[in-house]
PDB file of C-alpha atoms in Angstrom:
ATOM      1  CA  MET A   1     -25.876 -24.896 -46.516  1.00 44.00           C
ATOM      2  CA  ASN A   2     -22.653 -25.756 -44.686  1.00 39.00           C
ATOM      3  CA  ASN A   3     -20.637 -23.269 -46.689  1.00 39.00           C
ATOM      4  CA  GLU A   4     -23.217 -20.559 -46.065  1.00 48.00           C
ATOM      5  CA  LEU A   5     -22.953 -21.079 -42.327  1.00 50.00           C
ATOM      6  CA  THR A   6     -19.255 -21.563 -41.796  1.00 39.00           C
ATOM      7  CA  GLY A   7     -17.481 -20.407 -44.906  1.00 42.00           C
ATOM      8  CA  THR A   8     -15.401 -23.599 -44.786  1.00 43.00           C
ATOM      9  CA  GLY A   9     -17.881 -26.390 -45.454  1.00 61.00           C
ATOM     10  CA  LYS A  10     -17.318 -27.731 -41.923  1.00 78.00           C
ATOM     11  CA  TRP A  11     -19.491 -27.587 -38.853  1.00 88.00           C
ATOM     12  CA  CYS A  12     -18.223 -27.138 -35.324  1.00 94.00           C
ATOM     13  CA  GLU A  13     -18.333 -30.116 -32.969  1.00 96.00           C
ATOM     14  CA  ASN A  14     -21.032 -28.322 -30.947  1.00 97.00           C
ATOM     15  CA  VAL A  15     -24.020 -26.631 -32.575  1.00 97.00           C
ATOM     16  CA  ILE A  16     -26.862 -24.603 -31.062  1.00 98.00           C
ATOM     17  CA  ILE A  17     -29.749 -23.942 -33.429  1.00 97.00           C
ATOM     18  CA  ALA A  18     -32.627 -21.756 -32.301  1.00 97.00           C
ATOM     19  CA  ASP A  19     -35.858 -20.336 -33.669  1.00 97.00           C
ATOM     20  CA  ALA A  20     -34.919 -16.767 -32.761  1.00 98.00           C
ATOM     21  CA  ASP A  21     -38.445 -15.403 -33.223  1.00 97.00           C
ATOM     22  CA  TYR A  22     -39.694 -17.973 -30.726  1.00 97.00           C
ATOM     23  CA  ILE A  23     -37.074 -17.294 -28.043  1.00 98.00           C
ATOM     24  CA  ASP A  24     -37.773 -13.564 -28.439  1.00 98.00           C
ATOM     25  CA  LYS A  25     -41.490 -14.181 -27.845  1.00 97.00           C
ATOM     26  CA  VAL A  26     -40.841 -16.366 -24.786  1.00 97.00           C
ATOM     27  CA  ALA A  27     -38.434 -13.767 -23.376  1.00 98.00           C
ATOM     28  CA  PHE A  28     -41.152 -11.108 -23.762  1.00 98.00           C
ATOM     29  CA  ASP A  29     -43.703 -13.279 -21.944  1.00 97.00           C
ATOM     30  CA  LEU A  30     -41.239 -13.904 -19.104  1.00 96.00           C
ATOM     31  CA  ILE A  31     -40.404 -10.196 -18.811  1.00 97.00           C
ATOM     32  CA  VAL A  32     -44.097  -9.250 -18.543  1.00 96.00           C
ATOM     33  CA  ASN A  33     -44.884 -11.992 -16.015  1.00 95.00           C
ATOM     34  CA  PHE A  34     -41.846 -11.490 -13.793  1.00 94.00           C
ATOM     35  CA  GLU A  35     -42.063  -7.691 -13.769  1.00 95.00           C
ATOM     36  CA  ARG A  36     -45.543  -8.129 -12.314  1.00 94.00           C
ATOM     37  CA  MET A  37     -44.471 -10.849  -9.888  1.00 92.00           C
ATOM     38  CA  LEU A  38     -41.207  -9.281  -8.680  1.00 91.00           C
ATOM     39  CA  GLU A  39     -42.395  -5.666  -8.928  1.00 91.00           C
ATOM     40  CA  ARG A  40     -39.232  -4.508 -10.667  1.00 93.00           C
ATOM     41  CA  ARG A  41     -38.065  -3.823 -14.199  1.00 95.00           C
ATOM     42  CA  ILE A  42     -36.628  -6.838 -16.013  1.00 96.00           C
ATOM     43  CA  PRO A  43     -33.881  -5.906 -18.529  1.00 96.00           C
ATOM     44  CA  GLN A  44     -33.499  -7.417 -21.972  1.00 97.00           C
ATOM     45  CA  ALA A  45     -31.961 -10.880 -22.002  1.00 98.00           C
ATOM     46  CA  ASP A  46     -28.167 -11.090 -22.301  1.00 98.00           C
ATOM     47  CA  MET A  47     -27.624 -13.124 -25.489  1.00 98.00           C
ATOM     48  CA  ALA A  48     -24.131 -14.363 -24.532  1.00 97.00           C
ATOM     49  CA  ARG A  49     -25.384 -15.421 -21.097  1.00 98.00           C
ATOM     50  CA  TRP A  50     -28.332 -17.259 -22.652  1.00 98.00           C
ATOM     51  CA  ILE A  51     -26.044 -19.073 -25.108  1.00 98.00           C
ATOM     52  CA  ASP A  52     -23.763 -20.126 -22.225  1.00 98.00           C
ATOM     53  CA  CYS A  53     -26.719 -21.496 -20.247  1.00 98.00           C
ATOM     54  CA  VAL A  54     -28.010 -23.478 -23.236  1.00 98.00           C
ATOM     55  CA  ALA A  55     -24.517 -24.879 -23.814  1.00 98.00           C
ATOM     56  CA  LEU A  56     -24.247 -25.950 -20.160  1.00 98.00           C
ATOM     57  CA  ASP A  57     -27.729 -27.512 -20.221  1.00 97.00           C
ATOM     58  CA  GLY A  58     -26.676 -29.308 -23.399  1.00 97.00           C
ATOM     59  CA  GLY A  59     -23.719 -30.894 -21.597  1.00 96.00           C
ATOM     60  CA  LEU A  60     -20.853 -28.588 -22.600  1.00 97.00           C
ATOM     61  CA  ARG A  61     -18.215 -28.070 -19.913  1.00 96.00           C
ATOM     62  CA  GLU A  62     -15.267 -25.715 -19.445  1.00 96.00           C
ATOM     63  CA  GLY A  63     -12.523 -26.090 -22.003  1.00 95.00           C
ATOM     64  CA  ASP A  64     -11.284 -25.134 -25.434  1.00 95.00           C
ATOM     65  CA  ASN A  65     -14.580 -25.916 -27.184  1.00 97.00           C
ATOM     66  CA  ARG A  66     -15.853 -24.504 -30.444  1.00 97.00           C
ATOM     67  CA  THR A  67     -19.593 -23.953 -30.736  1.00 98.00           C
ATOM     68  CA  GLN A  68     -21.613 -22.685 -33.655  1.00 97.00           C
ATOM     69  CA  VAL A  69     -24.824 -20.777 -32.827  1.00 97.00           C
ATOM     70  CA  VAL A  70     -27.429 -20.581 -35.615  1.00 96.00           C
ATOM     71  CA  LEU A  71     -30.303 -18.115 -35.143  1.00 97.00           C
ATOM     72  CA  ILE A  72     -33.132 -18.759 -37.621  1.00 97.00           C
ATOM     73  CA  HIS A  73     -35.624 -15.924 -38.042  1.00 97.00           C
ATOM     74  CA  ASP A  74     -38.328 -14.617 -40.356  1.00 95.00           C
ATOM     75  CA  LYS A  75     -36.868 -12.448 -43.089  1.00 94.00           C
ATOM     76  CA  LYS A  76     -39.045  -9.472 -42.073  1.00 95.00           C
ATOM     77  CA  ASN A  77     -37.588  -9.431 -38.541  1.00 96.00           C
ATOM     78  CA  LEU A  78     -34.312  -7.503 -38.587  1.00 96.00           C
ATOM     79  CA  LYS A  79     -33.656  -7.738 -34.842  1.00 97.00           C
ATOM     80  CA  LEU A  80     -34.713  -9.285 -31.569  1.00 98.00           C
ATOM     81  CA  ASP A  81     -36.866  -7.049 -29.358  1.00 98.00           C
ATOM     82  CA  ASN A  82     -36.035  -8.638 -26.010  1.00 98.00           C
ATOM     83  CA  PHE A  83     -32.321  -9.509 -26.220  1.00 98.00           C
ATOM     84  CA  ARG A  84     -29.077  -7.573 -26.284  1.00 97.00           C
ATOM     85  CA  PRO A  85     -27.240  -7.468 -28.609  1.00 97.00           C
ATOM     86  CA  CYS A  86     -30.234  -7.670 -30.919  1.00 96.00           C
ATOM     87  CA  ASP A  87     -29.555  -6.599 -34.528  1.00 97.00           C
ATOM     88  CA  TYR A  88     -29.058  -9.680 -36.710  1.00 97.00           C
ATOM     89  CA  ALA A  89     -26.992  -8.077 -39.465  1.00 95.00           C
ATOM     90  CA  ASP A  90     -24.885  -5.599 -37.488  1.00 96.00           C
ATOM     91  CA  GLU A  91     -24.484  -7.138 -34.021  1.00 96.00           C
ATOM     92  CA  LEU A  92     -24.956 -10.911 -34.282  1.00 97.00           C
ATOM     93  CA  ASP A  93     -24.257 -12.458 -37.686  1.00 97.00           C
ATOM     94  CA  GLY A  94     -20.600 -13.408 -38.072  1.00 96.00           C
ATOM     95  CA  LYS A  95     -19.726 -12.302 -34.545  1.00 97.00           C
ATOM     96  CA  ALA A  96     -17.951 -14.465 -31.954  1.00 97.00           C
ATOM     97  CA  PHE A  97     -17.113 -14.414 -28.266  1.00 97.00           C
ATOM     98  CA  ASN A  98     -14.864 -16.428 -25.958  1.00 97.00           C
ATOM     99  CA  ASP A  99     -15.333 -17.440 -22.334  1.00 97.00           C
ATOM    100  CA  ASN A 100     -14.564 -20.399 -20.080  1.00 97.00           C
ATOM    101  CA  LEU A 101     -16.675 -22.689 -22.318  1.00 97.00           C
ATOM    102  CA  GLY A 102     -14.602 -21.876 -25.400  1.00 97.00           C
ATOM    103  CA  GLU A 103     -15.412 -19.945 -28.562  1.00 98.00           C
ATOM    104  CA  PHE A 104     -18.958 -19.280 -29.787  1.00 98.00           C
ATOM    105  CA  THR A 105     -19.554 -18.139 -33.364  1.00 97.00           C
ATOM    106  CA  VAL A 106     -22.988 -16.726 -34.219  1.00 97.00           C
ATOM    107  CA  SER A 107     -24.781 -16.940 -37.573  1.00 96.00           C
ATOM    108  CA  SER A 108     -28.213 -15.477 -38.283  1.00 96.00           C
ATOM    109  CA  LEU A 109     -30.227 -17.070 -41.073  1.00 95.00           C
ATOM    110  CA  PRO A 110     -33.330 -15.323 -42.414  1.00 96.00           C
ATOM    111  CA  VAL A 111     -35.965 -17.685 -43.798  1.00 95.00           C
ATOM    112  CA  GLU A 112     -36.820 -16.834 -47.396  1.00 88.00           C
ATOM    113  CA  ASP A 113     -40.423 -16.696 -48.581  1.00 86.00           C
ATOM    114  CA  ILE A 114     -40.081 -19.862 -50.680  1.00 90.00           C
ATOM    115  CA  VAL A 115     -39.805 -22.168 -47.645  1.00 91.00           C
ATOM    116  CA  SER A 116     -41.472 -22.390 -44.234  1.00 92.00           C
ATOM    117  CA  LYS A 117     -39.389 -21.895 -41.109  1.00 94.00           C
ATOM    118  CA  GLU A 118     -40.415 -25.379 -39.977  1.00 93.00           C
ATOM    119  CA  ASP A 119     -39.058 -26.998 -43.157  1.00 94.00           C
ATOM    120  CA  PHE A 120     -35.949 -24.817 -43.094  1.00 94.00           C
ATOM    121  CA  LEU A 121     -35.124 -25.799 -39.511  1.00 94.00           C
ATOM    122  CA  ALA A 122     -35.758 -29.462 -40.335  1.00 93.00           C
ATOM    123  CA  ASP A 123     -33.308 -29.226 -43.275  1.00 93.00           C
ATOM    124  CA  VAL A 124     -30.619 -27.678 -41.066  1.00 93.00           C
ATOM    125  CA  LEU A 125     -31.153 -30.394 -38.448  1.00 93.00           C
ATOM    126  CA  ALA A 126     -30.928 -33.122 -41.088  1.00 91.00           C
ATOM    127  CA  THR A 127     -27.635 -31.643 -42.311  1.00 91.00           C
ATOM    128  CA  MET A 128     -26.240 -31.599 -38.766  1.00 92.00           C
ATOM    129  CA  CYS A 129     -27.376 -35.163 -38.105  1.00 91.00           C
ATOM    130  CA  ALA A 130     -25.573 -36.309 -41.255  1.00 91.00           C
ATOM    131  CA  SER A 131     -22.362 -34.395 -40.497  1.00 91.00           C
ATOM    132  CA  GLY A 132     -19.444 -36.328 -39.085  1.00 91.00           C
ATOM    133  CA  ASP A 133     -18.078 -33.089 -37.594  1.00 93.00           C
ATOM    134  CA  VAL A 134     -21.032 -32.476 -35.254  1.00 95.00           C
ATOM    135  CA  LYS A 135     -21.039 -34.345 -31.927  1.00 95.00           C
ATOM    136  CA  ARG A 136     -23.419 -32.226 -29.834  1.00 97.00           C
ATOM    137  CA  ILE A 137     -26.684 -30.694 -31.091  1.00 97.00           C
ATOM    138  CA  MET A 138     -28.756 -28.295 -28.984  1.00 97.00           C
ATOM    139  CA  VAL A 139     -31.993 -27.223 -30.661  1.00 97.00           C
ATOM    140  CA  VAL A 140     -34.572 -24.655 -29.556  1.00 97.00           C
ATOM    141  CA  PRO A 141     -37.633 -24.945 -31.805  1.00 96.00           C
ATOM    142  CA  ASP A 142     -41.088 -23.451 -31.427  1.00 95.00           C
ATOM    143  CA  ALA A 143     -41.988 -26.748 -29.776  1.00 88.00           C
ATOM    144  CA  GLU A 144     -45.735 -26.113 -29.677  1.00 87.00           C
ATOM    145  CA  ARG A 145     -45.771 -25.878 -33.486  1.00 91.00           C
ATOM    146  CA  MET A 146     -42.691 -27.755 -34.696  1.00 92.00           C
ATOM    147  CA  TYR A 147     -42.100 -30.564 -32.218  1.00 91.00           C
ATOM    148  CA  ASP A 148     -43.186 -33.470 -34.439  1.00 91.00           C
ATOM    149  CA  THR A 149     -41.104 -32.141 -37.334  1.00 92.00           C
ATOM    150  CA  VAL A 150     -38.056 -31.769 -35.079  1.00 92.00           C
ATOM    151  CA  ARG A 151     -38.508 -35.210 -33.548  1.00 91.00           C
ATOM    152  CA  HIS A 152     -38.748 -36.748 -37.024  1.00 90.00           C
ATOM    153  CA  ALA A 153     -35.628 -34.900 -38.262  1.00 90.00           C
ATOM    154  CA  LEU A 154     -33.632 -36.015 -35.221  1.00 91.00           C
ATOM    155  CA  ARG A 155     -34.364 -39.705 -35.858  1.00 88.00           C
ATOM    156  CA  ARG A 156     -31.400 -39.571 -38.231  1.00 83.00           C
ATOM    157  CA  ALA A 157     -29.008 -38.597 -35.429  1.00 87.00           C
ATOM    158  CA  GLY A 158     -26.563 -41.433 -34.749  1.00 84.00           C
ATOM    159  CA  ASP A 159     -25.462 -42.760 -31.381  1.00 85.00           C
ATOM    160  CA  ASP A 160     -22.289 -40.656 -31.676  1.00 89.00           C
ATOM    161  CA  LYS A 161     -24.315 -37.452 -31.224  1.00 93.00           C
ATOM    162  CA  ARG A 162     -25.631 -35.984 -27.978  1.00 95.00           C
ATOM    163  CA  VAL A 163     -28.886 -34.186 -28.811  1.00 95.00           C
ATOM    164  CA  THR A 164     -30.813 -31.893 -26.464  1.00 96.00           C
ATOM    165  CA  VAL A 165     -34.172 -30.283 -27.308  1.00 96.00           C
ATOM    166  CA  PHE A 166     -35.273 -27.216 -25.326  1.00 96.00           C
ATOM    167  CA  ALA A 167     -38.948 -26.471 -24.722  1.00 95.00           C
ATOM    168  CA  MET A 168     -41.041 -24.682 -22.119  1.00 94.00           C
ATOM    169  CA  GLN A 169     -42.426 -27.999 -20.883  1.00 90.00           C
ATOM    170  CA  PRO A 170     -41.293 -31.632 -21.168  1.00 83.00           C
ATOM    171  CA  MET A 171     -42.182 -33.097 -24.557  1.00 82.00           C
ATOM    172  CA  PRO A 172     -43.027 -36.765 -25.164  1.00 79.00           C
ATOM    173  CA  GLY A 173     -40.793 -39.327 -26.875  1.00 78.00           C
ATOM    174  CA  GLY A 174     -37.771 -38.837 -29.075  1.00 79.00           C
ATOM    175  CA  ASN A 175     -34.217 -40.191 -29.037  1.00 84.00           C
ATOM    176  CA  PHE A 176     -32.825 -37.099 -27.288  1.00 91.00           C
ATOM    177  CA  ARG A 177     -32.606 -35.297 -23.969  1.00 94.00           C
ATOM    178  CA  HIS A 178     -35.087 -32.633 -22.885  1.00 94.00           C
ATOM    179  CA  GLU A 179     -34.324 -29.395 -21.053  1.00 95.00           C
ATOM    180  CA  ILE A 180     -36.667 -26.621 -19.919  1.00 95.00           C
ATOM    181  CA  LEU A 181     -36.035 -23.460 -21.973  1.00 97.00           C
ATOM    182  CA  GLY A 182     -37.328 -21.133 -19.265  1.00 95.00           C
ATOM    183  CA  TYR A 183     -34.373 -21.731 -16.935  1.00 95.00           C
ATOM    184  CA  SER A 184     -31.766 -20.450 -19.394  1.00 97.00           C
ATOM    185  CA  LEU A 185     -33.914 -17.463 -20.334  1.00 97.00           C
ATOM    186  CA  MET A 186     -34.560 -16.551 -16.700  1.00 96.00           C
ATOM    187  CA  SER A 187     -30.823 -16.573 -16.056  1.00 96.00           C
ATOM    188  CA  ALA A 188     -30.206 -14.380 -19.119  1.00 97.00           C
ATOM    189  CA  LEU A 189     -32.894 -11.967 -17.884  1.00 97.00           C
ATOM    190  CA  GLY A 190     -31.180 -11.653 -14.501  1.00 95.00           C
ATOM    191  CA  ILE A 191     -33.980 -13.369 -12.567  1.00 93.00           C
ATOM    192  CA  ARG A 192     -32.510 -15.081  -9.501  1.00 87.00           C
ATOM    193  CA  SER A 193     -33.986 -18.054  -7.669  1.00 81.00           C
ATOM    194  CA  GLU A 194     -33.792 -16.264  -4.319  1.00 81.00           C
ATOM    195  CA  GLU A 195     -36.055 -13.525  -5.713  1.00 80.00           C
ATOM    196  CA  LEU A 196     -38.643 -16.133  -6.605  1.00 74.00           C
ATOM    197  CA  ASP A 197     -38.478 -17.612  -3.116  1.00 73.00           C
ATOM    198  CA  LYS A 198     -39.131 -14.183  -1.566  1.00 69.00           C
ATOM    199  CA  SER A 199     -42.059 -13.490  -3.888  1.00 65.00           C
ATOM    200  CA  LYS A 200     -44.002 -16.573  -2.770  1.00 59.00           C
TER     201      LYS A 200
END
């Protein structure tokens, strides 16, 4: 699996792994709700902005960092409907960008029919937990369905790893930090806190 992701057999020190179908669904729900609340059109989420926000919430700070972003999705889904860029094969997989947080390299991994997405994500997490290269893991699962599986997989993470799990609400237990997924998605959708204050 390492070679498939990096081409070198090595992981980056920082890894973001996300259930891309899930974040796309949550982004859609936020767009619908906030368009009604704010009475304006909400654009598609900016993928690079979302990745930056997740990295910051996961403890990354400015510097010459290298971060690997792994987007896991159902094989039948060729693109995200509520993000830009959105096409897995043409616009995301194998692409990279640089900013003040360092370099981010994106991989998209379709889940084959022979394995469930839950088991696939658990296998990737187990590989990261066992890797001496990885120091920071940020994972965005479909927490309502996969949380117990993710929590079990992350038990193997040693004390040398900083692990952050993102969900729409705080989740119980686990040897990792929790962050609310909605904040990073709202930022990527261009929803500002001052707008929310005015809408109350």
